[in-house]
């Protein structure tokens, strides 16, 4: 009848389906390939490598940019504090090293096909490497941003206290309360005078503590990435 598939058409569909199946799930010797080791599994692993390196370097550059600009501005009026306030920039640069370490480990763990063109890299391993790269990369990204912002305002505050000038933009919301130096700023509750150096040290210690906990975010991602990257499954 018209509209109904013929026996020849059905046989052609069956042949096409079988050939497609065997081309995707057979190895070079004609045997069935392992379903957990398709050819596209390698792309998951290399995506994890790219995520670890790129996101970590982006966070490192972000933190270096934010803290570095403030350090240069502060050094104009207070050059003695440059070497002490360079700590945020150093801590931001370390984040890129975390991504490099994870990227190298993941890249060396990705196995290439055998001489018989059989893929031994499984989807399980690819997912583990992808998760490992994202853990390290995204943790480094947010840690770099946190270090940059904390270092930005921390360096400006130390320099502001040292030079007694306004380093915040007058139009910024953060400038409220920092535009002028109060007359009684250097007087403690008991009437004793407080030197500007003591205030600088307090501001620096507070900034340093916040930077340490910000850096810990990237360290958590690095530790988790190293643990997850050890979850391997290889197709024999």
C-alpha atoms as an extended CHARMM CRD file, in Angstrom:
* protein
*
       236  EXT
         1         1  UNK       CA              0.0000000000        0.0000000000        0.0000000000  PROA      1               0.0000000000
         2         2  UNK       CA              1.0540000000        3.5920000000       -0.6100000000  PROA      2               0.0000000000
         3         3  UNK       CA              2.6150000000        5.2670000000        2.4450000000  PROA      3               0.0000000000
         4         4  UNK       CA              3.7450000000        2.0360000000        4.0910000000  PROA      4               0.0000000000
         5         5  UNK       CA              7.5010000000        1.2260000000        4.1090000000  PROA      5               0.0000000000
         6         6  UNK       CA              8.4820000000       -1.6990000000        1.9560000000  PROA      6               0.0000000000
         7         7  UNK       CA             10.5890000000       -4.6320000000        3.0200000000  PROA      7               0.0000000000
         8         8  UNK       CA             13.5500000000       -3.2400000000        1.0690000000  PROA      8               0.0000000000
         9         9  UNK       CA             13.3000000000        0.1210000000        2.8560000000  PROA      9               0.0000000000
        10        10  UNK       CA             13.2100000000       -1.5240000000        6.2750000000  PROA      10              0.0000000000
        11        11  UNK       CA             16.2340000000       -3.6470000000        5.4430000000  PROA      11              0.0000000000
        12        12  UNK       CA             18.1830000000       -0.5450000000        4.3460000000  PROA      12              0.0000000000
        13        13  UNK       CA             17.3320000000        1.1880000000        7.6350000000  PROA      13              0.0000000000
        14        14  UNK       CA             18.4760000000       -1.8760000000        9.5730000000  PROA      14              0.0000000000
        15        15  UNK       CA             21.7790000000       -2.0360000000        7.6820000000  PROA      15              0.0000000000
        16        16  UNK       CA             22.4080000000        1.6900000000        8.2610000000  PROA      16              0.0000000000
        17        17  UNK       CA             21.6450000000        1.3980000000       11.9800000000  PROA      17              0.0000000000
        18        18  UNK       CA             23.8990000000       -1.6010000000       12.4220000000  PROA      18              0.0000000000
        19        19  UNK       CA             26.7620000000        0.0020000000       10.5090000000  PROA      19              0.0000000000
        20        20  UNK       CA             26.4610000000        3.1740000000       12.5880000000  PROA      20              0.0000000000
        21        21  UNK       CA             26.4500000000        1.1710000000       15.8090000000  PROA      21              0.0000000000
        22        22  UNK       CA             29.4960000000       -0.8740000000       14.8760000000  PROA      22              0.0000000000
        23        23  UNK       CA             31.4060000000        2.1650000000       13.6310000000  PROA      23              0.0000000000
        24        24  UNK       CA             30.8920000000        3.9250000000       16.9660000000  PROA      24              0.0000000000
        25        25  UNK       CA             31.2630000000        1.0000000000       19.3380000000  PROA      25              0.0000000000
        26        26  UNK       CA             33.8160000000       -1.2640000000       17.6890000000  PROA      26              0.0000000000
        27        27  UNK       CA             37.5710000000       -1.0380000000       17.8020000000  PROA      27              0.0000000000
        28        28  UNK       CA             40.0870000000       -1.4010000000       15.0130000000  PROA      28              0.0000000000
        29        29  UNK       CA             40.1570000000       -5.2020000000       15.2930000000  PROA      29              0.0000000000
        30        30  UNK       CA             36.4120000000       -5.5240000000       14.8450000000  PROA      30              0.0000000000
        31        31  UNK       CA             35.5910000000       -6.2770000000       18.4670000000  PROA      31              0.0000000000
        32        32  UNK       CA             33.2140000000       -4.2530000000       20.5760000000  PROA      32              0.0000000000
        33        33  UNK       CA             34.8210000000       -1.2030000000       22.1970000000  PROA      33              0.0000000000
        34        34  UNK       CA             34.2550000000       -0.4610000000       25.8600000000  PROA      34              0.0000000000
        35        35  UNK       CA             31.1300000000        1.7390000000       26.2410000000  PROA      35              0.0000000000
        36        36  UNK       CA             32.8130000000        3.7430000000       29.0240000000  PROA      36              0.0000000000
        37        37  UNK       CA             35.7140000000        4.7580000000       26.7640000000  PROA      37              0.0000000000
        38        38  UNK       CA             34.2790000000        6.6570000000       23.7850000000  PROA      38              0.0000000000
        39        39  UNK       CA             36.4790000000        8.8370000000       21.6160000000  PROA      39              0.0000000000
        40        40  UNK       CA             35.0060000000       12.0860000000       22.9780000000  PROA      40              0.0000000000
        41        41  UNK       CA             35.9570000000       11.3000000000       26.6010000000  PROA      41              0.0000000000
        42        42  UNK       CA             39.3600000000       12.9080000000       26.0780000000  PROA      42              0.0000000000
        43        43  UNK       CA             37.6980000000       16.2870000000       25.4940000000  PROA      43              0.0000000000
        44        44  UNK       CA             36.4160000000       16.2360000000       29.0840000000  PROA      44              0.0000000000
        45        45  UNK       CA             39.9220000000       15.8540000000       30.4550000000  PROA      45              0.0000000000
        46        46  UNK       CA             41.4100000000       18.6240000000       28.3370000000  PROA      46              0.0000000000
        47        47  UNK       CA             38.5100000000       20.8950000000       29.2510000000  PROA      47              0.0000000000
        48        48  UNK       CA             39.4540000000       20.3600000000       32.8900000000  PROA      48              0.0000000000
        49        49  UNK       CA             43.0610000000       21.3000000000       32.0920000000  PROA      49              0.0000000000
        50        50  UNK       CA             41.9460000000       24.4910000000       30.3580000000  PROA      50              0.0000000000
        51        51  UNK       CA             39.5600000000       25.3880000000       33.1920000000  PROA      51              0.0000000000
        52        52  UNK       CA             42.2330000000       24.9600000000       35.8660000000  PROA      52              0.0000000000
        53        53  UNK       CA             44.8240000000       27.0820000000       34.0700000000  PROA      53              0.0000000000
        54        54  UNK       CA             42.6080000000       29.7820000000       32.5480000000  PROA      54              0.0000000000
        55        55  UNK       CA             40.3570000000       30.4880000000       35.5410000000  PROA      55              0.0000000000
        56        56  UNK       CA             43.2710000000       30.4840000000       37.9760000000  PROA      56              0.0000000000
        57        57  UNK       CA             45.3000000000       32.8450000000       35.8190000000  PROA      57              0.0000000000
        58        58  UNK       CA             42.2850000000       35.1030000000       35.3940000000  PROA      58              0.0000000000
        59        59  UNK       CA             41.8650000000       35.3080000000       39.1650000000  PROA      59              0.0000000000
        60        60  UNK       CA             45.5910000000       35.9100000000       39.5900000000  PROA      60              0.0000000000
        61        61  UNK       CA             45.5690000000       38.7180000000       37.0340000000  PROA      61              0.0000000000
        62        62  UNK       CA             42.4490000000       40.2270000000       38.5960000000  PROA      62              0.0000000000
        63        63  UNK       CA             43.9820000000       40.3230000000       42.0690000000  PROA      63              0.0000000000
        64        64  UNK       CA             47.3200000000       41.6440000000       40.8060000000  PROA      64              0.0000000000
        65        65  UNK       CA             45.5890000000       44.4050000000       38.8600000000  PROA      65              0.0000000000
        66        66  UNK       CA             43.3930000000       45.5890000000       41.7220000000  PROA      66              0.0000000000
        67        67  UNK       CA             46.1100000000       45.5320000000       44.3830000000  PROA      67              0.0000000000
        68        68  UNK       CA             48.8690000000       46.7360000000       42.0600000000  PROA      68              0.0000000000
        69        69  UNK       CA             47.0690000000       49.9000000000       40.9940000000  PROA      69              0.0000000000
        70        70  UNK       CA             46.4500000000       50.8620000000       44.6240000000  PROA      70              0.0000000000
        71        71  UNK       CA             50.0700000000       50.1240000000       45.5170000000  PROA      71              0.0000000000
        72        72  UNK       CA             51.3520000000       52.4370000000       42.7850000000  PROA      72              0.0000000000
        73        73  UNK       CA             48.9910000000       55.2490000000       43.8060000000  PROA      73              0.0000000000
        74        74  UNK       CA             49.9130000000       54.8840000000       47.4700000000  PROA      74              0.0000000000
        75        75  UNK       CA             53.6390000000       54.8090000000       46.7090000000  PROA      75              0.0000000000
        76        76  UNK       CA             53.4890000000       58.3160000000       45.2760000000  PROA      76              0.0000000000
        77        77  UNK       CA             52.9560000000       59.8790000000       48.6900000000  PROA      77              0.0000000000
        78        78  UNK       CA             54.1820000000       57.0650000000       50.9430000000  PROA      78              0.0000000000
        79        79  UNK       CA             57.0290000000       55.1860000000       49.1800000000  PROA      79              0.0000000000
        80        80  UNK       CA             58.2530000000       53.5270000000       52.3790000000  PROA      80              0.0000000000
        81        81  UNK       CA             55.1870000000       51.2780000000       52.4810000000  PROA      81              0.0000000000
        82        82  UNK       CA             55.6520000000       49.8200000000       49.0010000000  PROA      82              0.0000000000
        83        83  UNK       CA             57.6540000000       46.7490000000       50.0000000000  PROA      83              0.0000000000
        84        84  UNK       CA             55.3350000000       45.9730000000       52.9070000000  PROA      84              0.0000000000
        85        85  UNK       CA             52.1570000000       46.3920000000       50.8790000000  PROA      85              0.0000000000
        86        86  UNK       CA             53.3820000000       44.2070000000       48.0160000000  PROA      86              0.0000000000
        87        87  UNK       CA             52.0750000000       41.1310000000       49.8770000000  PROA      87              0.0000000000
        88        88  UNK       CA             48.6230000000       41.1310000000       48.1460000000  PROA      88              0.0000000000
        89        89  UNK       CA             50.3160000000       41.0700000000       44.7470000000  PROA      89              0.0000000000
        90        90  UNK       CA             52.5190000000       38.1280000000       45.7400000000  PROA      90              0.0000000000
        91        91  UNK       CA             49.5520000000       36.1980000000       47.1340000000  PROA      91              0.0000000000
        92        92  UNK       CA             47.5540000000       36.8450000000       43.9700000000  PROA      92              0.0000000000
        93        93  UNK       CA             50.4110000000       35.5610000000       41.8280000000  PROA      93              0.0000000000
        94        94  UNK       CA             50.5630000000       32.2910000000       43.7610000000  PROA      94              0.0000000000
        95        95  UNK       CA             47.0300000000       31.4490000000       42.5970000000  PROA      95              0.0000000000
        96        96  UNK       CA             48.2650000000       31.0930000000       39.0290000000  PROA      96              0.0000000000
        97        97  UNK       CA             50.8160000000       28.5410000000       40.2390000000  PROA      97              0.0000000000
        98        98  UNK       CA             47.9870000000       26.4540000000       41.7310000000  PROA      98              0.0000000000
        99        99  UNK       CA             46.3080000000       26.2800000000       38.3430000000  PROA      99              0.0000000000
       100       100  UNK       CA             49.5920000000       25.4110000000       36.6540000000  PROA      100             0.0000000000
       101       101  UNK       CA             50.2090000000       22.5270000000       39.0660000000  PROA      101             0.0000000000
       102       102  UNK       CA             46.7520000000       21.0360000000       38.5500000000  PROA      102             0.0000000000
       103       103  UNK       CA             46.9350000000       21.5580000000       34.7850000000  PROA      103             0.0000000000
       104       104  UNK       CA             50.2410000000       19.6900000000       34.5310000000  PROA      104             0.0000000000
       105       105  UNK       CA             48.9690000000       16.8090000000       36.6800000000  PROA      105             0.0000000000
       106       106  UNK       CA             45.7590000000       16.4620000000       34.6690000000  PROA      106             0.0000000000
       107       107  UNK       CA             47.5570000000       16.7540000000       31.3440000000  PROA      107             0.0000000000
       108       108  UNK       CA             49.9490000000       13.9530000000       32.2320000000  PROA      108             0.0000000000
       109       109  UNK       CA             47.0670000000       11.7560000000       33.4210000000  PROA      109             0.0000000000
       110       110  UNK       CA             45.2650000000       11.8500000000       30.0700000000  PROA      110             0.0000000000
       111       111  UNK       CA             46.2320000000        8.6710000000       28.2380000000  PROA      111             0.0000000000
       112       112  UNK       CA             46.5180000000        8.5410000000       24.4670000000  PROA      112             0.0000000000
       113       113  UNK       CA             45.0370000000        5.7250000000       22.3530000000  PROA      113             0.0000000000
       114       114  UNK       CA             46.9690000000        2.5000000000       21.9670000000  PROA      114             0.0000000000
       115       115  UNK       CA             48.8850000000        1.4670000000       18.8490000000  PROA      115             0.0000000000
       116       116  UNK       CA             45.7640000000       -0.4040000000       17.7730000000  PROA      116             0.0000000000
       117       117  UNK       CA             43.8330000000        2.9100000000       17.9860000000  PROA      117             0.0000000000
       118       118  UNK       CA             41.8080000000        1.7330000000       20.9580000000  PROA      118             0.0000000000
       119       119  UNK       CA             40.8080000000        4.4170000000       23.4530000000  PROA      119             0.0000000000
       120       120  UNK       CA             41.5700000000        3.5740000000       27.0950000000  PROA      120             0.0000000000
       121       121  UNK       CA             40.5560000000        6.9460000000       28.5760000000  PROA      121             0.0000000000
       122       122  UNK       CA             37.1450000000        6.5090000000       30.1960000000  PROA      122             0.0000000000
       123       123  UNK       CA             34.2600000000        8.9070000000       30.7390000000  PROA      123             0.0000000000
       124       124  UNK       CA             34.6400000000        8.3600000000       34.4820000000  PROA      124             0.0000000000
       125       125  UNK       CA             38.2220000000        9.6280000000       34.3940000000  PROA      125             0.0000000000
       126       126  UNK       CA             37.2490000000       12.4980000000       32.1060000000  PROA      126             0.0000000000
       127       127  UNK       CA             34.5040000000       13.6410000000       34.4680000000  PROA      127             0.0000000000
       128       128  UNK       CA             36.9100000000       13.4270000000       37.4020000000  PROA      128             0.0000000000
       129       129  UNK       CA             39.4920000000       15.5310000000       35.5680000000  PROA      129             0.0000000000
       130       130  UNK       CA             36.8410000000       18.0520000000       34.5360000000  PROA      130             0.0000000000
       131       131  UNK       CA             35.6090000000       18.3970000000       38.1140000000  PROA      131             0.0000000000
       132       132  UNK       CA             39.1950000000       18.6720000000       39.3280000000  PROA      132             0.0000000000
       133       133  UNK       CA             39.9600000000       21.4880000000       36.9120000000  PROA      133             0.0000000000
       134       134  UNK       CA             36.7890000000       23.3730000000       37.7920000000  PROA      134             0.0000000000
       135       135  UNK       CA             37.4640000000       23.0410000000       41.5290000000  PROA      135             0.0000000000
       136       136  UNK       CA             40.9070000000       24.5630000000       41.1950000000  PROA      136             0.0000000000
       137       137  UNK       CA             40.0530000000       27.1270000000       38.5210000000  PROA      137             0.0000000000
       138       138  UNK       CA             36.8770000000       28.5810000000       39.9860000000  PROA      138             0.0000000000
       139       139  UNK       CA             38.3160000000       28.6040000000       43.5080000000  PROA      139             0.0000000000
       140       140  UNK       CA             41.3330000000       30.4880000000       42.1980000000  PROA      140             0.0000000000
       141       141  UNK       CA             39.0810000000       32.9140000000       40.3490000000  PROA      141             0.0000000000
       142       142  UNK       CA             37.0530000000       33.9460000000       43.3940000000  PROA      142             0.0000000000
       143       143  UNK       CA             40.1410000000       33.9420000000       45.6280000000  PROA      143             0.0000000000
       144       144  UNK       CA             41.9610000000       36.2510000000       43.2320000000  PROA      144             0.0000000000
       145       145  UNK       CA             39.0410000000       38.6590000000       43.1470000000  PROA      145             0.0000000000
       146       146  UNK       CA             38.8030000000       38.6350000000       46.9320000000  PROA      146             0.0000000000
       147       147  UNK       CA             42.5370000000       39.2550000000       47.3220000000  PROA      147             0.0000000000
       148       148  UNK       CA             42.3950000000       42.0800000000       44.8050000000  PROA      148             0.0000000000
       149       149  UNK       CA             39.5300000000       43.8990000000       46.4960000000  PROA      149             0.0000000000
       150       150  UNK       CA             40.8850000000       43.4210000000       50.0240000000  PROA      150             0.0000000000
       151       151  UNK       CA             44.3610000000       44.4320000000       48.8960000000  PROA      151             0.0000000000
       152       152  UNK       CA             42.9900000000       47.4430000000       47.0480000000  PROA      152             0.0000000000
       153       153  UNK       CA             41.2640000000       49.0030000000       50.0340000000  PROA      153             0.0000000000
       154       154  UNK       CA             43.8160000000       47.6990000000       52.5220000000  PROA      154             0.0000000000
       155       155  UNK       CA             46.7790000000       49.2730000000       50.7470000000  PROA      155             0.0000000000
       156       156  UNK       CA             44.8720000000       52.5090000000       50.2720000000  PROA      156             0.0000000000
       157       157  UNK       CA             43.9430000000       52.6020000000       53.9590000000  PROA      157             0.0000000000
       158       158  UNK       CA             47.5230000000       52.0850000000       55.1240000000  PROA      158             0.0000000000
       159       159  UNK       CA             48.7750000000       54.7900000000       52.8040000000  PROA      159             0.0000000000
       160       160  UNK       CA             45.8900000000       57.0650000000       53.7310000000  PROA      160             0.0000000000
       161       161  UNK       CA             46.7140000000       56.7830000000       57.4010000000  PROA      161             0.0000000000
       162       162  UNK       CA             50.4190000000       57.3360000000       56.7890000000  PROA      162             0.0000000000
       163       163  UNK       CA             50.0830000000       60.4240000000       54.6020000000  PROA      163             0.0000000000
       164       164  UNK       CA             46.8230000000       61.8280000000       56.0550000000  PROA      164             0.0000000000
       165       165  UNK       CA             45.3580000000       62.4260000000       52.6120000000  PROA      165             0.0000000000
       166       166  UNK       CA             42.2950000000       61.1610000000       50.8160000000  PROA      166             0.0000000000
       167       167  UNK       CA             43.0760000000       58.2520000000       48.5180000000  PROA      167             0.0000000000
       168       168  UNK       CA             39.4750000000       57.2200000000       47.8070000000  PROA      168             0.0000000000
       169       169  UNK       CA             37.5930000000       58.8250000000       44.9160000000  PROA      169             0.0000000000
       170       170  UNK       CA             35.3450000000       61.5670000000       46.2120000000  PROA      170             0.0000000000
       171       171  UNK       CA             32.3690000000       60.2460000000       44.2190000000  PROA      171             0.0000000000
       172       172  UNK       CA             32.7190000000       56.6330000000       45.3810000000  PROA      172             0.0000000000
       173       173  UNK       CA             30.3280000000       55.2880000000       48.0600000000  PROA      173             0.0000000000
       174       174  UNK       CA             33.3440000000       54.0130000000       49.9750000000  PROA      174             0.0000000000
       175       175  UNK       CA             34.5940000000       57.5860000000       50.4140000000  PROA      175             0.0000000000
       176       176  UNK       CA             31.9330000000       58.3010000000       53.0280000000  PROA      176             0.0000000000
       177       177  UNK       CA             33.6350000000       58.5910000000       56.3830000000  PROA      177             0.0000000000
       178       178  UNK       CA             37.1070000000       58.7040000000       54.8580000000  PROA      178             0.0000000000
       179       179  UNK       CA             37.0770000000       62.1120000000       53.1980000000  PROA      179             0.0000000000
       180       180  UNK       CA             38.5180000000       63.9730000000       56.1740000000  PROA      180             0.0000000000
       181       181  UNK       CA             40.7520000000       63.0730000000       59.0920000000  PROA      181             0.0000000000
       182       182  UNK       CA             38.9390000000       63.7630000000       62.3930000000  PROA      182             0.0000000000
       183       183  UNK       CA             40.7500000000       66.0210000000       64.8030000000  PROA      183             0.0000000000
       184       184  UNK       CA             40.5590000000       63.5180000000       67.6560000000  PROA      184             0.0000000000
       185       185  UNK       CA             41.5880000000       60.5310000000       65.5610000000  PROA      185             0.0000000000
       186       186  UNK       CA             44.9450000000       60.2390000000       67.3320000000  PROA      186             0.0000000000
       187       187  UNK       CA             43.4710000000       60.1730000000       70.8470000000  PROA      187             0.0000000000
       188       188  UNK       CA             42.6030000000       56.9450000000       72.6390000000  PROA      188             0.0000000000
       189       189  UNK       CA             39.7170000000       56.4400000000       75.0700000000  PROA      189             0.0000000000
       190       190  UNK       CA             41.9610000000       56.9760000000       78.0900000000  PROA      190             0.0000000000
       191       191  UNK       CA             43.3600000000       60.2170000000       76.7170000000  PROA      191             0.0000000000
       192       192  UNK       CA             46.6930000000       58.7950000000       75.5840000000  PROA      192             0.0000000000
       193       193  UNK       CA             47.9320000000       59.6840000000       72.1420000000  PROA      193             0.0000000000
       194       194  UNK       CA             48.2000000000       57.0510000000       69.4470000000  PROA      194             0.0000000000
       195       195  UNK       CA             50.9380000000       57.3880000000       66.8590000000  PROA      195             0.0000000000
       196       196  UNK       CA             50.2260000000       57.0300000000       63.1680000000  PROA      196             0.0000000000
       197       197  UNK       CA             52.6220000000       54.0940000000       63.0110000000  PROA      197             0.0000000000
       198       198  UNK       CA             50.4920000000       52.1190000000       65.4850000000  PROA      198             0.0000000000
       199       199  UNK       CA             47.4090000000       52.7360000000       63.3880000000  PROA      199             0.0000000000
       200       200  UNK       CA             49.2350000000       51.6290000000       60.2610000000  PROA      200             0.0000000000
       201       201  UNK       CA             50.3010000000       48.4030000000       61.9410000000  PROA      201             0.0000000000
       202       202  UNK       CA             46.7390000000       47.6650000000       63.0360000000  PROA      202             0.0000000000
       203       203  UNK       CA             45.4100000000       48.2780000000       59.5440000000  PROA      203             0.0000000000
       204       204  UNK       CA             48.1620000000       46.1550000000       58.0260000000  PROA      204             0.0000000000
       205       205  UNK       CA             47.5510000000       43.2350000000       60.3970000000  PROA      205             0.0000000000
       206       206  UNK       CA             43.8300000000       43.3250000000       59.6680000000  PROA      206             0.0000000000
       207       207  UNK       CA             44.4640000000       43.3850000000       55.9330000000  PROA      207             0.0000000000
       208       208  UNK       CA             46.9560000000       40.5250000000       56.2350000000  PROA      208             0.0000000000
       209       209  UNK       CA             44.4700000000       38.3150000000       58.0960000000  PROA      209             0.0000000000
       210       210  UNK       CA             41.8150000000       38.9010000000       55.4450000000  PROA      210             0.0000000000
       211       211  UNK       CA             44.3330000000       38.1270000000       52.7090000000  PROA      211             0.0000000000
       212       212  UNK       CA             45.3190000000       34.8550000000       54.3730000000  PROA      212             0.0000000000
       213       213  UNK       CA             41.7270000000       33.6310000000       54.5260000000  PROA      213             0.0000000000
       214       214  UNK       CA             41.1650000000       34.7930000000       50.9500000000  PROA      214             0.0000000000
       215       215  UNK       CA             44.1800000000       32.7870000000       49.7950000000  PROA      215             0.0000000000
       216       216  UNK       CA             42.8330000000       29.7730000000       51.6890000000  PROA      216             0.0000000000
       217       217  UNK       CA             39.9010000000       29.6090000000       49.2490000000  PROA      217             0.0000000000
       218       218  UNK       CA             42.2790000000       28.8070000000       46.3920000000  PROA      218             0.0000000000
       219       219  UNK       CA             44.1500000000       26.3450000000       48.5950000000  PROA      219             0.0000000000
       220       220  UNK       CA             40.9140000000       24.4810000000       49.3530000000  PROA      220             0.0000000000
       221       221  UNK       CA             40.2530000000       24.1630000000       45.6260000000  PROA      221             0.0000000000
       222       222  UNK       CA             43.7960000000       22.9220000000       45.0170000000  PROA      222             0.0000000000
       223       223  UNK       CA             43.5320000000       20.2310000000       47.6940000000  PROA      223             0.0000000000
       224       224  UNK       CA             40.1640000000       19.0290000000       46.4110000000  PROA      224             0.0000000000
       225       225  UNK       CA             41.4180000000       19.0430000000       42.8250000000  PROA      225             0.0000000000
       226       226  UNK       CA             44.3950000000       16.8600000000       43.7280000000  PROA      226             0.0000000000
       227       227  UNK       CA             42.1260000000       14.3780000000       45.5250000000  PROA      227             0.0000000000
       228       228  UNK       CA             39.5470000000       14.1430000000       42.7340000000  PROA      228             0.0000000000
       229       229  UNK       CA             42.2210000000       13.8250000000       40.0360000000  PROA      229             0.0000000000
       230       230  UNK       CA             43.2900000000       10.4820000000       41.5570000000  PROA      230             0.0000000000
       231       231  UNK       CA             39.9170000000        8.8710000000       40.7360000000  PROA      231             0.0000000000
       232       232  UNK       CA             40.8360000000        6.9150000000       37.6170000000  PROA      232             0.0000000000
       233       233  UNK       CA             39.2670000000        4.1450000000       35.5590000000  PROA      233             0.0000000000
       234       234  UNK       CA             41.1150000000        2.7310000000       32.5590000000  PROA      234             0.0000000000
       235       235  UNK       CA             39.5260000000        0.4860000000       29.9780000000  PROA      235             0.0000000000
       236       236  UNK       CA             41.6210000000       -2.6260000000       29.4460000000  PROA      236             0.0000000000
